[in-house]
Coordinates of C-alpha atoms in Angstrom, one line a residue:
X583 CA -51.5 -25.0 -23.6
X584 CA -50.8 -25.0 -19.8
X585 CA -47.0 -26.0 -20.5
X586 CA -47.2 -23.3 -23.0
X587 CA -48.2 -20.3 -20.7
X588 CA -46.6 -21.7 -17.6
X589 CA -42.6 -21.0 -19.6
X590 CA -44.0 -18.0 -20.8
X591 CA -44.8 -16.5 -17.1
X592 CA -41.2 -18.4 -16.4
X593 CA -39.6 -15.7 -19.7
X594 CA -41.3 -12.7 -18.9
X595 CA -40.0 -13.1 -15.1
X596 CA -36.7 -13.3 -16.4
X597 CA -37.2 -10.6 -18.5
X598 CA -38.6 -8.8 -15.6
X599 CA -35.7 -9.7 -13.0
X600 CA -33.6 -8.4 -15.9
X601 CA -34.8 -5.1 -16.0
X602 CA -34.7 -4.9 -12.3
X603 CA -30.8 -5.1 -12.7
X604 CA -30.6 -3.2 -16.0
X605 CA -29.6 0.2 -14.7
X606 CA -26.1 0.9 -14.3
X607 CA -24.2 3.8 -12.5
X608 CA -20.6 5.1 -13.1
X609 CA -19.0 7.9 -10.7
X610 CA -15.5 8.4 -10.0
X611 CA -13.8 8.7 -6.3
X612 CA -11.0 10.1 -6.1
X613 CA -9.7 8.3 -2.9
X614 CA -9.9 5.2 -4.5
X615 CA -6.3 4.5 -5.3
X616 CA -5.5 0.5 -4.8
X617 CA -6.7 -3.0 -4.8
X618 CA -7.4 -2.3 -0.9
X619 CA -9.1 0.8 -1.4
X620 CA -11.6 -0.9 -4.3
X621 CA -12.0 -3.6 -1.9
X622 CA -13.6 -1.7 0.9
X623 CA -16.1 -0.1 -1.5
X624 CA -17.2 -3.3 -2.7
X625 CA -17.7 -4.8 0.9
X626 CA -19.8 -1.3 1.7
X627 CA -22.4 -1.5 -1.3
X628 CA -22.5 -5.1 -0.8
X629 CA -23.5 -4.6 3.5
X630 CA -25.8 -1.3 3.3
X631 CA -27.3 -1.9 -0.4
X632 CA -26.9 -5.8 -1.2
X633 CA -24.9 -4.8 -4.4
X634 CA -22.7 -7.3 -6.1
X635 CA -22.3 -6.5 -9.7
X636 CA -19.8 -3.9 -9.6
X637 CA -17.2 -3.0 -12.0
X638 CA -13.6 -0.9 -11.2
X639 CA -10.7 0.3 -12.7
X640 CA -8.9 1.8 -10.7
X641 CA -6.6 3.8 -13.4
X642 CA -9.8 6.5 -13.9
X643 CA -10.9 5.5 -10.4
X644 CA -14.0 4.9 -11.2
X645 CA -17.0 2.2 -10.4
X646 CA -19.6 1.0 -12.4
X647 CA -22.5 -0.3 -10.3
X648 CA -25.6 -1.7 -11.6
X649 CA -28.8 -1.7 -9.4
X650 CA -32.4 -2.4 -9.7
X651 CA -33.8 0.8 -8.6
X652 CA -35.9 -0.6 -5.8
X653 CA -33.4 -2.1 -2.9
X654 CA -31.0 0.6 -4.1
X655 CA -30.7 3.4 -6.3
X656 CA -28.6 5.9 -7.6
X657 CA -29.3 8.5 -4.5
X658 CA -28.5 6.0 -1.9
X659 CA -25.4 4.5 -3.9
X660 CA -24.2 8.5 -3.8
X661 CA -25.2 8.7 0.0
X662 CA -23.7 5.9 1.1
X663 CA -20.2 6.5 -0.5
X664 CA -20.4 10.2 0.7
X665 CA -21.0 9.1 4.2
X666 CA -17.5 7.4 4.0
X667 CA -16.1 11.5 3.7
X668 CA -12.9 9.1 1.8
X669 CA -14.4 7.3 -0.8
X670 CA -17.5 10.3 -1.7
X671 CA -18.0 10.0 -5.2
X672 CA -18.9 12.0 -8.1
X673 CA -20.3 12.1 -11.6
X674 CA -18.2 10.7 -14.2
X675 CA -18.3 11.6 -17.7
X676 CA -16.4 10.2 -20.7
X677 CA -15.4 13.7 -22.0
X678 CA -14.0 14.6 -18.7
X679 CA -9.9 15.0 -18.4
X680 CA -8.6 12.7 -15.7
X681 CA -4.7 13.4 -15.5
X682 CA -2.7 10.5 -14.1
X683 CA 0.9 10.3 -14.0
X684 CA 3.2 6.9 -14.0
X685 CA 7.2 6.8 -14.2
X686 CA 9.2 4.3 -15.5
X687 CA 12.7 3.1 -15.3
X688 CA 14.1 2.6 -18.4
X689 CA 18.0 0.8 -18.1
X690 CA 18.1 1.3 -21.8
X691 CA 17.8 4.7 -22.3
X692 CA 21.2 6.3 -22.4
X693 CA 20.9 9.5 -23.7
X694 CA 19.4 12.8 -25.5
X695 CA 18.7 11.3 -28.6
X696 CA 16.9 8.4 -26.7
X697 CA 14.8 10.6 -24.8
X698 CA 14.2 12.3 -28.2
X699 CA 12.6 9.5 -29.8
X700 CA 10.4 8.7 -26.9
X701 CA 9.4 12.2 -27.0
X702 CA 8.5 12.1 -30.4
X703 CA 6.5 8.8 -30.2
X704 CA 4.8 8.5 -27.0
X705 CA 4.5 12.5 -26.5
X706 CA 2.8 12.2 -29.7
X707 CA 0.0 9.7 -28.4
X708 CA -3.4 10.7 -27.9
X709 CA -4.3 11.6 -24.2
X710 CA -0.1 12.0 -22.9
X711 CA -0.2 15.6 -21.8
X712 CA 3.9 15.9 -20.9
X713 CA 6.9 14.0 -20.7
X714 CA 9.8 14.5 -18.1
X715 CA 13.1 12.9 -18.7
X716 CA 16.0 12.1 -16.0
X717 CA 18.7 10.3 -18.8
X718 CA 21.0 10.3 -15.8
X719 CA 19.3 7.9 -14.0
X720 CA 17.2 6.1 -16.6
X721 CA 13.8 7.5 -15.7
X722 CA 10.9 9.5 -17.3
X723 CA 7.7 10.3 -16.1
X724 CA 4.6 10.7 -18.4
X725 CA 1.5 12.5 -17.3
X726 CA -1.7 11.3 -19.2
X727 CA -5.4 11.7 -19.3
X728 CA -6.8 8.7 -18.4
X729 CA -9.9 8.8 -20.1
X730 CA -8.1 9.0 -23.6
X731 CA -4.9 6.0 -23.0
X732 CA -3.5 4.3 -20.3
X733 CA -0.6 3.5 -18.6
X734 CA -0.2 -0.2 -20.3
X735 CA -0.7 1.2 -24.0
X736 CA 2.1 3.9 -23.1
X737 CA 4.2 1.0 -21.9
X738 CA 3.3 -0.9 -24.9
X739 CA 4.6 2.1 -27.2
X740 CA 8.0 2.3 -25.5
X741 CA 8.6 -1.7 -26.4
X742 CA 7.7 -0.7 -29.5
X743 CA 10.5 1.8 -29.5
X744 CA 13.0 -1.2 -28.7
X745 CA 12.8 0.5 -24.9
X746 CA 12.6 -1.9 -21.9
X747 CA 9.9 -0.2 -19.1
X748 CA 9.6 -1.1 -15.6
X749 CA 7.6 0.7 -12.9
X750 CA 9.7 3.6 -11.2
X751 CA 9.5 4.4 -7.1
X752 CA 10.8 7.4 -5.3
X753 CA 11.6 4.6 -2.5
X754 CA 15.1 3.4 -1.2
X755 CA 13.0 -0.2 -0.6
X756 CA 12.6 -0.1 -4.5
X757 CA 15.8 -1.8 -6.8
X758 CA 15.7 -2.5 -10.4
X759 CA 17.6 -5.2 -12.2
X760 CA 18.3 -5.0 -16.0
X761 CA 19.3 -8.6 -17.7
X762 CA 20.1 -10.1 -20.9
X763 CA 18.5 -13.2 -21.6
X764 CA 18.5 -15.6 -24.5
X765 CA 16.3 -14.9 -27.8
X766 CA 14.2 -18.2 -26.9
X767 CA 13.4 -17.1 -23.7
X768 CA 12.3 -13.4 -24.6
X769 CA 8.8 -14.3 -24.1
X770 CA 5.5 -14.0 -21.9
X771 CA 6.6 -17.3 -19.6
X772 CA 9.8 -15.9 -18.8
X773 CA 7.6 -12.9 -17.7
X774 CA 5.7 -14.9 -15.5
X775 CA 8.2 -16.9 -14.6
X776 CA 10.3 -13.5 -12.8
X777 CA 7.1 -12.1 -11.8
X778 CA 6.6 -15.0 -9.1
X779 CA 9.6 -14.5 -7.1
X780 CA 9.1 -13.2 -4.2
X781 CA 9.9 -9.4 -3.8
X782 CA 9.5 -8.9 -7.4
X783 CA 7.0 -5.6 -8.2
X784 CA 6.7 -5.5 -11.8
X785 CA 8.3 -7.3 -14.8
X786 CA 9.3 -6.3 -18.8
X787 CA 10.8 -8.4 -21.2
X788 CA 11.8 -7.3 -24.5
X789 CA 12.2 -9.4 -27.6
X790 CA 13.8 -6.8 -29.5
X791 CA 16.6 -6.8 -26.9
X792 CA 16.5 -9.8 -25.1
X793 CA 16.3 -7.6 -22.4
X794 CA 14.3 -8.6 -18.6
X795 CA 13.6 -5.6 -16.7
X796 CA 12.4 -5.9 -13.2
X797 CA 11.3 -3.6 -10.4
X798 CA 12.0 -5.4 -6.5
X799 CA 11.7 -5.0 -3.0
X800 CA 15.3 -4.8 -1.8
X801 CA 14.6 -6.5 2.1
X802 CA 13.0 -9.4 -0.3
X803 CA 15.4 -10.1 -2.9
X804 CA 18.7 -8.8 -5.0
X805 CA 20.0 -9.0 -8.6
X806 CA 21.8 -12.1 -7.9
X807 CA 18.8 -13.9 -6.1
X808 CA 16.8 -13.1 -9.2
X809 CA 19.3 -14.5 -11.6
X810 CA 19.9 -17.7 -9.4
X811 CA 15.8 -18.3 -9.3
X812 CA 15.3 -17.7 -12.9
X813 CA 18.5 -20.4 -13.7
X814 CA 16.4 -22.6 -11.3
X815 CA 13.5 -21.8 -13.8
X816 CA 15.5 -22.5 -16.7
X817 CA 17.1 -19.0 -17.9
X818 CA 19.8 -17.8 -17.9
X819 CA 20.0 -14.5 -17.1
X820 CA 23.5 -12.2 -16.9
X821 CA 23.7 -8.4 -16.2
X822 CA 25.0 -7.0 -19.6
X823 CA 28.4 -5.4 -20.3
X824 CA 28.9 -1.6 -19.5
X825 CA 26.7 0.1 -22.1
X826 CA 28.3 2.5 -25.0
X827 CA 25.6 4.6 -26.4
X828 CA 26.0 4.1 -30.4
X829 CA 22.9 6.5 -30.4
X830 CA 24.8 9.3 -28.4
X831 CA 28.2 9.0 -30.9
X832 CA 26.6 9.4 -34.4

């Protein structure tokens, strides 16, 4: 009978330790734009209110802190972030309209009728508010409420589209590289494989086109060095022919 009540006391403690934790706040800040920035507010609730369980995306720029209502609660989580003046937050609701922009190189869209069918598609999606195209030099930028998509299902929908995405930078340290690679290699490793050389931002590979699409850091690495560490990786990589829109004749 002892054992009996003594792992009953141990369950309703857990229980008890379990409610403690059980409520959960989300706010948005607004000055919470990177990896860096997310790290600093997680080493401030952790110091002033011994938080740990705290969850960010950084795409709404919100936080999702749980707290037991005692050591901390919702007022001082609020008070402490506002006393940072950067990183104040505010409430966050799931009806609220959070527009984000993101712009993508795209080496393989040539023309009118190309931005045409991404404008149809992805201007179509639910939460893409606008679409701007620059066919000249292969980039559009799409501004979307975050609350509704995201940036990786709008990249998603351009592969779809037989399009090859890359992240876009209004930066002379910022070079893009489009490659052809062979159908067996069109995959996630190769993805991997290009995103771990140094210099390299951001990675697509298409298996519609045996495309690899690649954002750098020009002072880190070139085209060519790119090419020469994938063939070290075992792919072969070449920059395609001079393109001749089929779309932009018919």
């Amino acid at each position: 009978m002892k054992k009996v009540l003594f792992f009953a006391a141990i369950v309703l403690m857990n229980v008890a330790a379990h409610a403690q934790t059980s409520d959960k706040l989300t706010v948005r800040i607004e000055g919470m734009h990177c990896d860096h920035c997310a790290h600093k507010v997680k080493t401030l609730l952790e110091e002033k209110l011994s938080l740990s369980d705290i969850d960010f995306d950084l795409e709404k720029r919100t936080i999702a802190v749980a707290y037991d209502g005692q050591t901390a609660t919702k007022d001082k989580i609020m008070e402490t972030l506002a006393a940072t003046e950067r990183y104040k937050a505010q409430p966050y609701s799931a009806d609220d309209v959070i527009l984000r922009e993101k712009e993508y190189r795209i080496a393989d869209m040539h023309c009118a009728k190309c931005a045409h069918r991404i404008s149809e598609s992805v201007g179509s999606m639910e939460g893409v508010d606008s679409l701007g195209f620059d066919i000249e030099n292969h980039n559009v930028l799409v501004r979307y409420d975050a609350n509704r998509t995201s940036r990786d299902s709008v990249r998603e929908a351009l592969l779809k589209l037989g399009f090859t995405p890359v992240s876009y930078y209004k930066s002379d340290a910022a070079d893009y590289a489009y490659l052809l690679i062979p159908a067996d290699k069109a995959n996630a490793e190769t993805e991997e494989q290009a995103e771990e050389i140094e210099g390299v931002n951001d990675v697509c590979v298409n298996a519609k086109r045996n495309a690899l699409a690649i954002t750098f850091v020009k002072k880190k690495t070139s085209a060519e060095q790119i090419i020469a560490q994938l063939k070290t990786a075992g792919v072969e990589a070449k920059l395609p022919a001079p393109h001749v829109c089929k779309e932009e004749a018919e």
